PDB file of C-alpha atoms in Angstrom:
ATOM      1  CA  UNK A   1    -175.281  25.336-129.287  1.00 43.00           C
ATOM      2  CA  UNK A   2    -175.387  22.268-131.503  1.00 51.00           C
ATOM      3  CA  UNK A   3    -172.021  20.635-132.167  1.00 60.00           C
ATOM      4  CA  UNK A   4    -171.692  19.805-135.875  1.00 63.00           C
ATOM      5  CA  UNK A   5    -170.820  16.218-136.798  1.00 75.00           C
ATOM      6  CA  UNK A   6    -170.186  14.867-140.261  1.00 85.00           C
ATOM      7  CA  UNK A   7    -173.321  13.009-141.405  1.00 86.00           C
ATOM      8  CA  UNK A   8    -173.260   9.429-142.589  1.00 90.00           C
ATOM      9  CA  UNK A   9    -172.155   8.944-146.157  1.00 90.00           C
ATOM     10  CA  UNK A  10    -174.280   7.592-148.981  1.00 90.00           C
ATOM     11  CA  UNK A  11    -172.022   4.532-149.026  1.00 94.00           C
ATOM     12  CA  UNK A  12    -172.765   3.904-145.331  1.00 94.00           C
ATOM     13  CA  UNK A  13    -176.486   4.390-145.949  1.00 93.00           C
ATOM     14  CA  UNK A  14    -176.441   1.838-148.796  1.00 94.00           C
ATOM     15  CA  UNK A  15    -174.458  -0.592-146.618  1.00 96.00           C
ATOM     16  CA  UNK A  16    -177.015  -0.252-143.807  1.00 96.00           C
ATOM     17  CA  UNK A  17    -179.892  -1.015-146.184  1.00 96.00           C
ATOM     18  CA  UNK A  18    -177.965  -3.961-147.648  1.00 97.00           C
ATOM     19  CA  UNK A  19    -177.488  -5.436-144.161  1.00 97.00           C
ATOM     20  CA  UNK A  20    -181.151  -4.789-143.315  1.00 96.00           C
ATOM     21  CA  UNK A  21    -182.119  -6.685-146.482  1.00 96.00           C
ATOM     22  CA  UNK A  22    -179.981  -9.670-145.457  1.00 95.00           C
ATOM     23  CA  UNK A  23    -181.453  -9.596-141.939  1.00 95.00           C
ATOM     24  CA  UNK A  24    -185.020  -9.410-143.234  1.00 95.00           C
ATOM     25  CA  UNK A  25    -184.411 -12.470-145.431  1.00 94.00           C
ATOM     26  CA  UNK A  26    -182.722 -14.352-142.604  1.00 91.00           C
ATOM     27  CA  UNK A  27    -185.543 -13.741-140.121  1.00 89.00           C
ATOM     28  CA  UNK A  28    -188.500 -13.560-142.499  1.00 93.00           C
ATOM     29  CA  UNK A  29    -189.554 -10.084-141.425  1.00 93.00           C
ATOM     30  CA  UNK A  30    -190.436  -7.091-143.571  1.00 95.00           C
ATOM     31  CA  UNK A  31    -187.470  -4.757-144.016  1.00 93.00           C
ATOM     32  CA  UNK A  32    -189.360  -1.697-142.693  1.00 94.00           C
ATOM     33  CA  UNK A  33    -190.608  -3.547-139.608  1.00 95.00           C
ATOM     34  CA  UNK A  34    -187.139  -4.891-138.847  1.00 95.00           C
ATOM     35  CA  UNK A  35    -185.546  -1.487-139.495  1.00 94.00           C
ATOM     36  CA  UNK A  36    -187.772   0.168-136.898  1.00 94.00           C
ATOM     37  CA  UNK A  37    -187.221  -2.625-134.349  1.00 95.00           C
ATOM     38  CA  UNK A  38    -183.450  -2.433-134.712  1.00 95.00           C
ATOM     39  CA  UNK A  39    -183.384   1.373-134.597  1.00 95.00           C
ATOM     40  CA  UNK A  40    -185.362   1.316-131.344  1.00 95.00           C
ATOM     41  CA  UNK A  41    -183.106  -1.382-129.876  1.00 95.00           C
ATOM     42  CA  UNK A  42    -179.969   0.534-130.866  1.00 96.00           C
ATOM     43  CA  UNK A  43    -181.341   3.783-129.420  1.00 95.00           C
ATOM     44  CA  UNK A  44    -182.202   2.037-126.171  1.00 95.00           C
ATOM     45  CA  UNK A  45    -178.704   0.529-125.917  1.00 94.00           C
ATOM     46  CA  UNK A  46    -176.912   3.770-126.720  1.00 93.00           C
ATOM     47  CA  UNK A  47    -179.389   6.118-124.985  1.00 93.00           C
ATOM     48  CA  UNK A  48    -179.809   8.044-128.215  1.00 90.00           C
ATOM     49  CA  UNK A  49    -182.888   9.656-129.731  1.00 91.00           C
ATOM     50  CA  UNK A  50    -184.455   7.991-132.771  1.00 90.00           C
ATOM     51  CA  UNK A  51    -182.594   8.871-135.975  1.00 91.00           C
ATOM     52  CA  UNK A  52    -182.849   8.971-139.730  1.00 89.00           C
ATOM     53  CA  UNK A  53    -180.732   7.093-142.249  1.00 86.00           C
ATOM     54  CA  UNK A  54    -180.833  10.040-144.623  1.00 84.00           C
ATOM     55  CA  UNK A  55    -177.721  12.225-144.512  1.00 78.00           C
ATOM     56  CA  UNK A  56    -179.977  15.164-145.442  1.00 81.00           C
ATOM     57  CA  UNK A  57    -182.164  15.028-142.312  1.00 83.00           C
ATOM     58  CA  UNK A  58    -181.350  17.032-139.180  1.00 81.00           C
ATOM     59  CA  UNK A  59    -181.500  13.897-136.988  1.00 86.00           C
ATOM     60  CA  UNK A  60    -179.319  11.699-139.189  1.00 87.00           C
ATOM     61  CA  UNK A  61    -176.608   9.463-137.843  1.00 90.00           C
ATOM     62  CA  UNK A  62    -173.149  10.949-137.786  1.00 91.00           C
ATOM     63  CA  UNK A  63    -170.368   9.297-139.751  1.00 92.00           C
ATOM     64  CA  UNK A  64    -168.972   7.759-136.553  1.00 93.00           C
ATOM     65  CA  UNK A  65    -172.385   6.589-135.275  1.00 93.00           C
ATOM     66  CA  UNK A  66    -173.141   5.040-138.668  1.00 94.00           C
ATOM     67  CA  UNK A  67    -170.004   2.886-138.380  1.00 95.00           C
ATOM     68  CA  UNK A  68    -171.113   1.745-134.931  1.00 95.00           C
ATOM     69  CA  UNK A  69    -174.640   1.006-136.190  1.00 96.00           C
ATOM     70  CA  UNK A  70    -173.201  -1.040-139.081  1.00 96.00           C
ATOM     71  CA  UNK A  71    -171.235  -3.129-136.568  1.00 94.00           C
ATOM     72  CA  UNK A  72    -174.436  -3.514-134.524  1.00 95.00           C
ATOM     73  CA  UNK A  73    -176.212  -4.866-137.634  1.00 96.00           C
ATOM     74  CA  UNK A  74    -173.329  -7.211-138.423  1.00 94.00           C
ATOM     75  CA  UNK A  75    -173.560  -8.639-134.915  1.00 93.00           C
ATOM     76  CA  UNK A  76    -177.284  -9.180-135.432  1.00 91.00           C
ATOM     77  CA  UNK A  77    -176.650 -10.854-138.784  1.00 92.00           C
ATOM     78  CA  UNK A  78    -173.859 -13.169-137.731  1.00 89.00           C
ATOM     79  CA  UNK A  79    -174.671 -13.477-134.016  1.00 82.00           C
ATOM     80  CA  UNK A  80    -178.435 -13.672-134.435  1.00 55.00           C
ATOM     81  CA  UNK A  81    -181.300 -11.626-133.070  1.00 53.00           C
ATOM     82  CA  UNK A  82    -182.093 -12.246-129.414  1.00 56.00           C
ATOM     83  CA  UNK A  83    -178.865 -14.136-128.814  1.00 50.00           C
ATOM     84  CA  UNK A  84    -179.119 -16.301-131.917  1.00 50.00           C
ATOM     85  CA  UNK A  85    -182.761 -17.325-131.446  1.00 50.00           C
ATOM     86  CA  UNK A  86    -185.180 -17.003-134.341  1.00 49.00           C
TER      87      UNK A  86
END
């Protein structure tokens, strides 16, 4: 049986897209392309299936996972992609 988790909030979703916008400007990549790259990288690191940013989808991030993903994006923004290399 599926264990229910609270989905990400709209505020978290907006924050994720804000950080993706900053990252796309910083690295000169399209937001959609970067979003998919980072989702795949995050899923590989956490051994999680691909997910949706919409709280209305069945495979959305949980509230807790969304907080972790936001920290992941912050590390990418301030620490740099690929260890700080462009």
